[in-house]
Structures are given as C-alpha cells and as structure tokens.
Coordinates of C-alpha atoms in Angstrom, one line a residue:
M1 CA -26.0 12.3 22.4
G2 CA -22.8 14.2 22.3
Y3 CA -19.6 13.5 20.4
R4 CA -18.0 12.0 23.5
D5 CA -20.9 9.6 24.1
Y6 CA -20.8 8.7 20.4
L7 CA -17.1 7.7 20.7
I8 CA -17.7 5.8 23.9
K9 CA -20.5 3.9 22.3
R10 CA -18.5 3.1 19.3
G11 CA -15.5 2.0 21.4
L12 CA -17.5 -0.3 23.6
S13 CA -19.1 -1.9 20.6
T14 CA -15.7 -3.3 19.4
I15 CA -15.4 -5.5 22.5
P16 CA -18.2 -8.0 21.7
M17 CA -17.0 -8.0 18.0
F18 CA -13.5 -9.0 19.1
L19 CA -14.8 -11.7 21.5
G20 CA -17.0 -13.0 18.7
L21 CA -14.0 -13.1 16.3
S22 CA -11.9 -14.9 18.9
V23 CA -14.6 -17.6 19.5
L24 CA -15.1 -18.1 15.7
I25 CA -11.4 -18.4 14.7
F26 CA -10.4 -20.4 17.8
T27 CA -13.2 -22.9 17.0
L28 CA -12.4 -23.1 13.3
A29 CA -8.7 -23.7 14.1
R30 CA -9.6 -26.6 16.3
V31 CA -12.1 -28.3 14.1
I32 CA -10.5 -28.1 10.6
P33 CA -8.9 -31.4 9.4
G34 CA -5.3 -32.0 10.4
R35 CA -3.2 -33.4 13.1
P36 CA -1.0 -30.6 14.4
A37 CA 0.9 -32.7 17.0
R38 CA 1.8 -35.2 14.3
L39 CA 2.8 -32.5 11.9
A40 CA 5.0 -30.9 14.5
L41 CA 6.8 -34.1 15.4
G42 CA 7.1 -35.5 11.9
P43 CA 5.9 -38.8 10.4
R44 CA 8.5 -40.9 12.3
A45 CA 7.4 -39.8 15.8
T46 CA 5.9 -42.5 18.0
D47 CA 2.2 -42.5 19.0
E48 CA 3.3 -42.0 22.6
A49 CA 5.3 -38.8 21.7
V50 CA 2.3 -37.5 19.7
Q51 CA -0.1 -38.1 22.6
Q52 CA 2.3 -36.4 25.0
L53 CA 2.5 -33.3 22.8
R54 CA -1.3 -33.3 22.5
R55 CA -1.6 -33.2 26.3
Q56 CA 1.0 -30.4 26.5
M57 CA -1.0 -28.4 23.9
G58 CA -4.3 -29.2 25.8
L59 CA -5.8 -30.7 22.7
N60 CA -7.4 -33.5 24.7
D61 CA -9.5 -31.0 26.8
P62 CA -13.0 -29.9 25.8
I63 CA -12.9 -27.0 23.3
W64 CA -14.6 -24.6 25.7
Q65 CA -11.9 -25.2 28.3
Q66 CA -9.2 -24.7 25.7
Y67 CA -10.7 -21.4 24.7
I68 CA -10.9 -20.2 28.3
E69 CA -7.3 -21.1 29.0
Y70 CA -6.2 -19.5 25.7
M71 CA -8.0 -16.2 26.5
A72 CA -6.6 -16.2 30.0
G73 CA -3.1 -16.5 28.5
L74 CA -3.9 -13.9 25.9
L75 CA -4.7 -11.3 28.6
Q76 CA -1.2 -11.9 29.9
G77 CA 0.4 -11.5 26.4
D78 CA 0.8 -15.3 25.9
F79 CA -0.4 -16.3 22.5
G80 CA 0.8 -19.9 22.9
Q81 CA 3.8 -21.6 21.3
S82 CA 4.2 -21.8 17.6
L83 CA 4.9 -25.2 16.1
I84 CA 6.9 -23.6 13.3
S85 CA 9.3 -21.4 15.2
E86 CA 9.0 -23.1 18.6
R87 CA 8.7 -19.6 20.1
N88 CA 5.8 -17.8 21.7
V89 CA 3.5 -16.6 18.9
A90 CA 3.6 -13.1 20.4
T91 CA 7.3 -13.0 19.8
D92 CA 6.8 -13.9 16.2
L93 CA 4.0 -11.3 15.7
V94 CA 6.2 -8.6 17.2
E95 CA 8.9 -9.5 14.7
Y96 CA 6.6 -9.8 11.6
F97 CA 3.8 -7.4 12.2
P98 CA 5.8 -4.1 11.8
A99 CA 6.8 -5.0 8.2
T100 CA 3.2 -5.7 7.2
F101 CA 2.0 -2.6 9.0
E102 CA 4.6 -0.4 7.3
L103 CA 3.8 -1.8 3.9
T104 CA 0.0 -1.6 4.2
T105 CA 0.1 1.9 5.7
L106 CA 2.2 3.3 2.9
A107 CA 0.0 1.5 0.4
M108 CA -3.1 3.1 1.9
L109 CA -1.5 6.5 2.0
I110 CA -0.7 6.2 -1.7
A111 CA -4.2 5.1 -2.5
I112 CA -5.7 8.0 -0.6
F113 CA -3.5 10.7 -2.0
V114 CA -4.0 9.5 -5.5
G115 CA -7.5 8.1 -5.3
V116 CA -9.2 11.1 -3.7
P117 CA -7.9 13.8 -6.1
L118 CA -8.7 11.4 -9.0
G119 CA -12.3 11.1 -7.8
V120 CA -12.6 14.8 -7.3
V121 CA -11.4 15.6 -10.8
A122 CA -13.8 12.9 -12.2
G123 CA -16.7 14.4 -10.3
Q124 CA -16.0 17.9 -11.4
H125 CA -15.9 16.8 -15.1
K126 CA -18.8 14.3 -15.1
D127 CA -19.1 12.4 -18.3
K128 CA -16.2 14.3 -19.9
W129 CA -12.8 12.9 -20.8
P130 CA -11.2 13.3 -17.3
D131 CA -14.1 11.4 -15.9
N132 CA -13.9 8.6 -18.5
A133 CA -10.1 8.4 -18.0
S134 CA -10.5 8.1 -14.3
R135 CA -13.1 5.4 -14.5
L136 CA -11.0 3.5 -17.0
F137 CA -8.0 3.8 -14.7
S138 CA -10.1 2.5 -11.7
F139 CA -11.5 -0.4 -13.7
F140 CA -8.0 -1.4 -14.8
N141 CA -6.6 -1.3 -11.3
V142 CA -9.5 -3.4 -9.9
S143 CA -9.1 -6.0 -12.6
L144 CA -5.3 -6.3 -12.5
P145 CA -4.3 -9.2 -10.1
P146 CA -1.8 -7.9 -7.5
F147 CA 0.7 -10.7 -8.1
W148 CA 0.7 -9.8 -11.9
A149 CA 1.0 -6.1 -11.2
G150 CA 3.9 -6.8 -8.9
I151 CA 5.7 -8.9 -11.5
L152 CA 5.2 -6.3 -14.2
L153 CA 6.6 -3.6 -11.9
Q154 CA 9.6 -5.8 -11.1
L155 CA 10.3 -6.5 -14.7
L156 CA 10.0 -2.9 -15.9
V157 CA 11.2 -0.8 -13.0
A158 CA 13.6 -3.1 -11.2
F159 CA 15.1 -5.2 -14.0
Q160 CA 14.7 -3.2 -17.2
L161 CA 15.3 0.3 -15.8
G162 CA 17.2 -0.6 -12.7
W163 CA 15.6 2.2 -10.7
L164 CA 14.5 0.3 -7.6
P165 CA 15.3 -3.0 -5.9
S166 CA 13.0 -5.9 -6.7
T167 CA 12.9 -7.9 -3.4
G168 CA 13.7 -7.6 0.3
R169 CA 13.1 -5.0 2.9
I170 CA 16.5 -3.2 3.1
G171 CA 19.8 -3.5 1.3
D172 CA 23.3 -4.0 2.6
V173 CA 23.6 -1.0 4.9
S174 CA 26.2 -0.4 7.6
P175 CA 25.4 0.3 10.3
M176 CA 21.9 -1.1 10.4
P177 CA 19.4 1.1 12.4
V178 CA 18.7 0.0 15.9
E179 CA 15.3 -1.8 16.1
T180 CA 13.1 0.5 18.2
T181 CA 9.7 0.3 16.6
G182 CA 10.3 -2.4 14.0
L183 CA 9.3 0.1 11.3
L184 CA 12.5 0.6 9.3
L185 CA 11.6 4.1 8.0
V186 CA 10.9 5.3 11.6
D187 CA 13.9 3.5 13.2
S188 CA 16.3 4.9 10.6
L189 CA 15.0 8.4 11.2
L190 CA 15.3 8.0 14.9
A191 CA 18.9 6.8 14.4
A192 CA 19.6 9.7 11.9
N193 CA 20.7 7.0 9.5
G194 CA 20.1 8.5 6.1
A195 CA 21.5 5.6 4.1
A196 CA 19.2 3.1 5.9
F197 CA 16.2 5.3 5.4
V198 CA 16.9 5.7 1.6
S199 CA 17.4 1.9 1.2
A200 CA 14.3 1.0 3.2
A201 CA 12.2 3.6 1.2
Q202 CA 13.5 2.2 -2.1
H203 CA 12.6 -1.3 -1.2
L204 CA 9.2 -0.2 0.0
I205 CA 8.0 1.7 -3.1
L206 CA 7.3 -1.1 -5.5
P207 CA 5.3 -3.4 -3.1
A208 CA 3.5 -0.4 -1.7
I209 CA 2.4 0.7 -5.2
T210 CA 1.3 -2.8 -6.1
L211 CA -0.7 -3.1 -2.9
S212 CA -2.3 0.3 -3.4
L213 CA -3.8 -0.2 -6.8
A214 CA -7.1 -1.9 -5.8
P215 CA -7.9 0.4 -2.8
M216 CA -6.9 3.4 -5.0
A217 CA -9.6 2.4 -7.5
D218 CA -12.2 1.9 -4.7
I219 CA -11.4 5.3 -3.2
A220 CA -11.6 7.1 -6.5
R221 CA -14.9 5.6 -7.5
M222 CA -16.5 6.3 -4.1
T223 CA -15.1 9.8 -4.0
R224 CA -16.5 10.5 -7.5
S225 CA -19.9 9.1 -6.6
S226 CA -20.4 11.1 -3.4
F227 CA -18.7 14.2 -4.8
I228 CA -21.1 14.3 -7.8
E229 CA -24.1 14.0 -5.4
E230 CA -22.9 16.9 -3.3
Y231 CA -21.7 19.0 -6.2
D232 CA -25.2 19.3 -7.7
K233 CA -26.6 20.9 -4.6
D234 CA -27.8 24.5 -4.6
Y235 CA -25.2 25.9 -2.1
V236 CA -22.4 25.1 -4.5
E237 CA -24.0 27.4 -7.1
G238 CA -24.3 30.0 -4.4
L239 CA -20.6 29.8 -3.6
R240 CA -19.8 30.2 -7.3
T241 CA -21.9 33.4 -7.5
H242 CA -19.9 34.9 -4.6
G243 CA -16.7 34.5 -6.7
I244 CA -15.2 31.6 -4.7
P245 CA -12.7 29.7 -6.9
N246 CA -13.8 26.2 -8.1
R247 CA -10.8 24.5 -6.6
L248 CA -11.6 26.0 -3.2
I249 CA -15.2 25.0 -3.5
A250 CA -14.3 21.5 -4.5
Y251 CA -11.7 20.7 -1.8
K252 CA -12.9 22.9 1.1
Y253 CA -16.6 22.6 0.9
V254 CA -17.8 19.8 -1.3
L255 CA -15.1 17.2 -0.5
R256 CA -15.5 17.7 3.2
K257 CA -19.2 17.2 3.1
S258 CA -19.0 14.2 0.8
F259 CA -15.9 12.5 2.4
A260 CA -17.8 10.5 5.0
S261 CA -18.6 7.7 2.5
T262 CA -15.0 7.6 1.3
L263 CA -13.8 7.2 4.9
T264 CA -15.9 4.0 5.2
I265 CA -14.2 2.5 2.1
I266 CA -10.8 3.5 3.4
G267 CA -11.4 1.7 6.7
L268 CA -12.7 -1.4 5.0
D269 CA -9.8 -1.4 2.4
Y270 CA -7.2 -0.9 5.1
G271 CA -8.4 -3.9 7.1
F272 CA -8.6 -5.9 3.9
L273 CA -5.0 -5.0 3.0
L274 CA -3.7 -6.2 6.4
G275 CA -5.2 -9.6 5.8
S276 CA -4.5 -10.0 2.1
A277 CA -1.0 -8.7 1.7
F278 CA 0.5 -12.2 1.5
V279 CA 0.4 -12.3 -2.3
V280 CA 2.5 -9.1 -2.6
E281 CA 4.7 -10.2 0.3
I282 CA 5.5 -13.4 -1.5
V283 CA 6.2 -11.7 -4.9
F284 CA 8.6 -9.2 -3.3
S285 CA 10.0 -11.5 -0.6
W286 CA 8.7 -9.2 2.0
P287 CA 9.2 -10.6 5.6
G288 CA 5.8 -9.7 6.9
M289 CA 3.0 -11.2 9.0
A290 CA 0.9 -12.3 6.0
S291 CA 3.6 -14.7 4.8
Y292 CA 3.9 -16.0 8.4
G293 CA 0.2 -16.6 8.5
V294 CA 0.2 -18.5 5.2
E295 CA 2.9 -20.8 6.5
A296 CA 0.9 -21.3 9.7
I297 CA -2.1 -22.4 7.7
L298 CA 0.0 -24.8 5.6
Q299 CA 1.7 -26.3 8.7
K300 CA -1.6 -26.4 10.7
D301 CA 0.1 -24.2 13.4
M302 CA -3.1 -23.5 15.4
N303 CA -1.7 -20.9 17.8
A304 CA 0.0 -19.0 15.0
M305 CA -3.2 -19.1 12.9
V306 CA -5.3 -17.8 15.8
G307 CA -2.7 -15.2 16.7
V308 CA -2.4 -13.8 13.2
T309 CA -6.2 -13.6 12.7
L310 CA -6.7 -11.9 16.1
V311 CA -4.1 -9.3 15.4
V312 CA -5.5 -8.6 11.9
G313 CA -9.0 -8.5 13.4
A314 CA -8.0 -6.2 16.2
S315 CA -6.3 -3.9 13.7
F316 CA -9.4 -3.9 11.6
L317 CA -11.6 -2.9 14.5
L318 CA -9.1 -0.2 15.6
V319 CA -9.0 1.3 12.1
N320 CA -12.8 1.3 11.9
F321 CA -13.0 3.0 15.3
V322 CA -10.7 5.7 14.0
V323 CA -12.9 5.9 10.9
D324 CA -15.9 6.4 13.2
V325 CA -14.1 9.2 15.0
L326 CA -13.4 10.9 11.7
Y327 CA -16.8 10.2 10.4
G328 CA -18.3 12.0 13.3
F329 CA -16.0 14.9 12.6
F330 CA -16.9 15.2 9.0
D331 CA -20.6 14.5 9.5
P332 CA -21.8 15.7 12.9
R333 CA -25.3 14.4 12.1
V334 CA -24.3 10.9 13.1
W335 CA -23.8 11.9 16.8
H336 CA -26.4 14.6 16.9
E337 CA -29.1 11.9 16.5
G338 CA -31.0 11.5 19.6
E339 CA -29.8 14.6 21.3
S340 CA -33.3 16.0 21.5
E341 CA -34.7 12.9 23.0

C-alpha cells in the first residue's frame, strides 16, 4: 500500500478506539460508588429535590440510553452540565485545556531537545563516561517524583535565587493579552504584547522543566538504545571512510534511521503528560484541565469526568496519529508492506 493508504488506514483505526474509550469511561463514571445528585445539592436537600435532579440528569434511565443521549449531545458540542461550575462542561474544557496543552507541549519540547542529543552522545560513546553520565542522569530523572522536583525547583530557583516566579500562569501585566487561542504565549505574540509574553514565559519555565524530566529520561534511553543498534552497521563505517564528519553521520544518517522507535516513546509520553500533569499543576497552582479533572473526581461530577477523559483520550489518539505519520516518513518500510501483493 502507498503512504496515503497507510495514513487513511491509521486515521480510520482511531474511530473505534475513541468509541471504545467513550463506552468504557461513561460506564465507569455511572457505576462507581457515589450519589452525584446528593453531592450536588448538599446533605440538607430533600429526597424530592434529589429525585428531581436525578430525572433531569437522566440517571434513572437505562445506562445504554444515557450513553446514546450523551453521545448525541457530544456530536453537537454538548458535554453535559458540570455539577461543580453549573456550566456546560465544554465551556469549562475550553477554559482549562489551553493551559494544560501549553504546559505539556513545552515540557515535551524540552524533553525532546534535551533527551535526543543526550541519547545520541551516549550512543556515540558507549560504555564511556558520557554514556555513564547520561544513564545516571536518566535514572535520576525517572526516580525523582514530579512533586518533589517541583518543590526543589521552587525553593532553589524561585525563593532562594529569585530568578523565576513560583506559582501562577502570568503576573500583573497591563494590558492583558486578548484571549484568542487561550495559549498565553501565542495570544501575547498575536497582540504584540512583549511584557505579557515575558511574564507568561517566566511562569511557564519551572513547571515545564519539572514535567519534562521523566519523558526526557525515556527519550534519552530509547534514543541511545536504537542509536547504538544502528551505529554498529556496516554503512556507518563506509561513511567514515569517505571522510564524512562523525557529527554529520550521527545526526543526518544514523539518527534518522533510528528515530522511529524514539517517536513511539514521544507519542506515548505526550499522551501520558496530558493525563498526569495534575501533580505539577497543583504544586505550581497552574489553572489547567488536570486540576479540574481531579476536582471532578472528588466531587463525583460525572459529566466533567467523562469530558476530561474523552478530551485527553482524543488528544492521545491525535498525537499517536501524528506519530504514525512521522513514523512512515522516517521508516517507509511500514507503508511499503503489502505493496507487491
């Protein structure tokens, strides 16, 4: 099959995955212990009021009917009403998701731009001190809990040195950038507001670094492993005999051929960051979707729980589709398979 057929096949495969996720999370949200109507109205509410709210929420209907009605509303952009904010969950997600997306995207970029070169250097100097230092650094990053790393950075960089702010998303800036995309860095650039951009960037650095440590270690280790395997092949020695510099061999030839495995880790880690950023968001008082999701779980806000999970799941599927696109670019063998059939 050709590259286009490969992309169509990969794109269509995400549909049943998303439907399966929606069925699973909707069912779990309905069957886990708790009384959402009672929690929403408070302990002093009468039984009649609780039953009326249950009817309004459709909780007395069969679960399959609730799912069909929910998905019908979802297709129209209606995620249901949140018991916490008393607004449509879609409105809450539009407000909270950009902050989490901005944080996780910058964290992943930091992880890639540090982890990949680190893995390449370790692969070039296998079993030597750069390799040992890289593996020690990766082991330390994986072992360090994110909340502890965040607190350490706050104490050292924010409080002791005073270089960066410790909490929040932006400082007291006047005028504030007009909200266009919800991404403060992008909105401040669109508004040509330099003060807002600098303030937003300063507030973003510490939580992004904290969130990037674990995926940075994963990317470095996977890059090292696949790079070493490719670096030992005969064509690399042939390139050296033709006088091509080692740096060019490493980054232009070997890294490109070995990068497919690293791409898989990047996709998995990015999806993981979207769903697990709540610890970092809490430490840095970051107003993102992860914190909103935790509050929804604690308050048994079913619509918010399902909405957050579906958005994270859809983002994860989208990221992995992009990874598949890049995977086919770096390794054409995956879509050449079956061409001769």
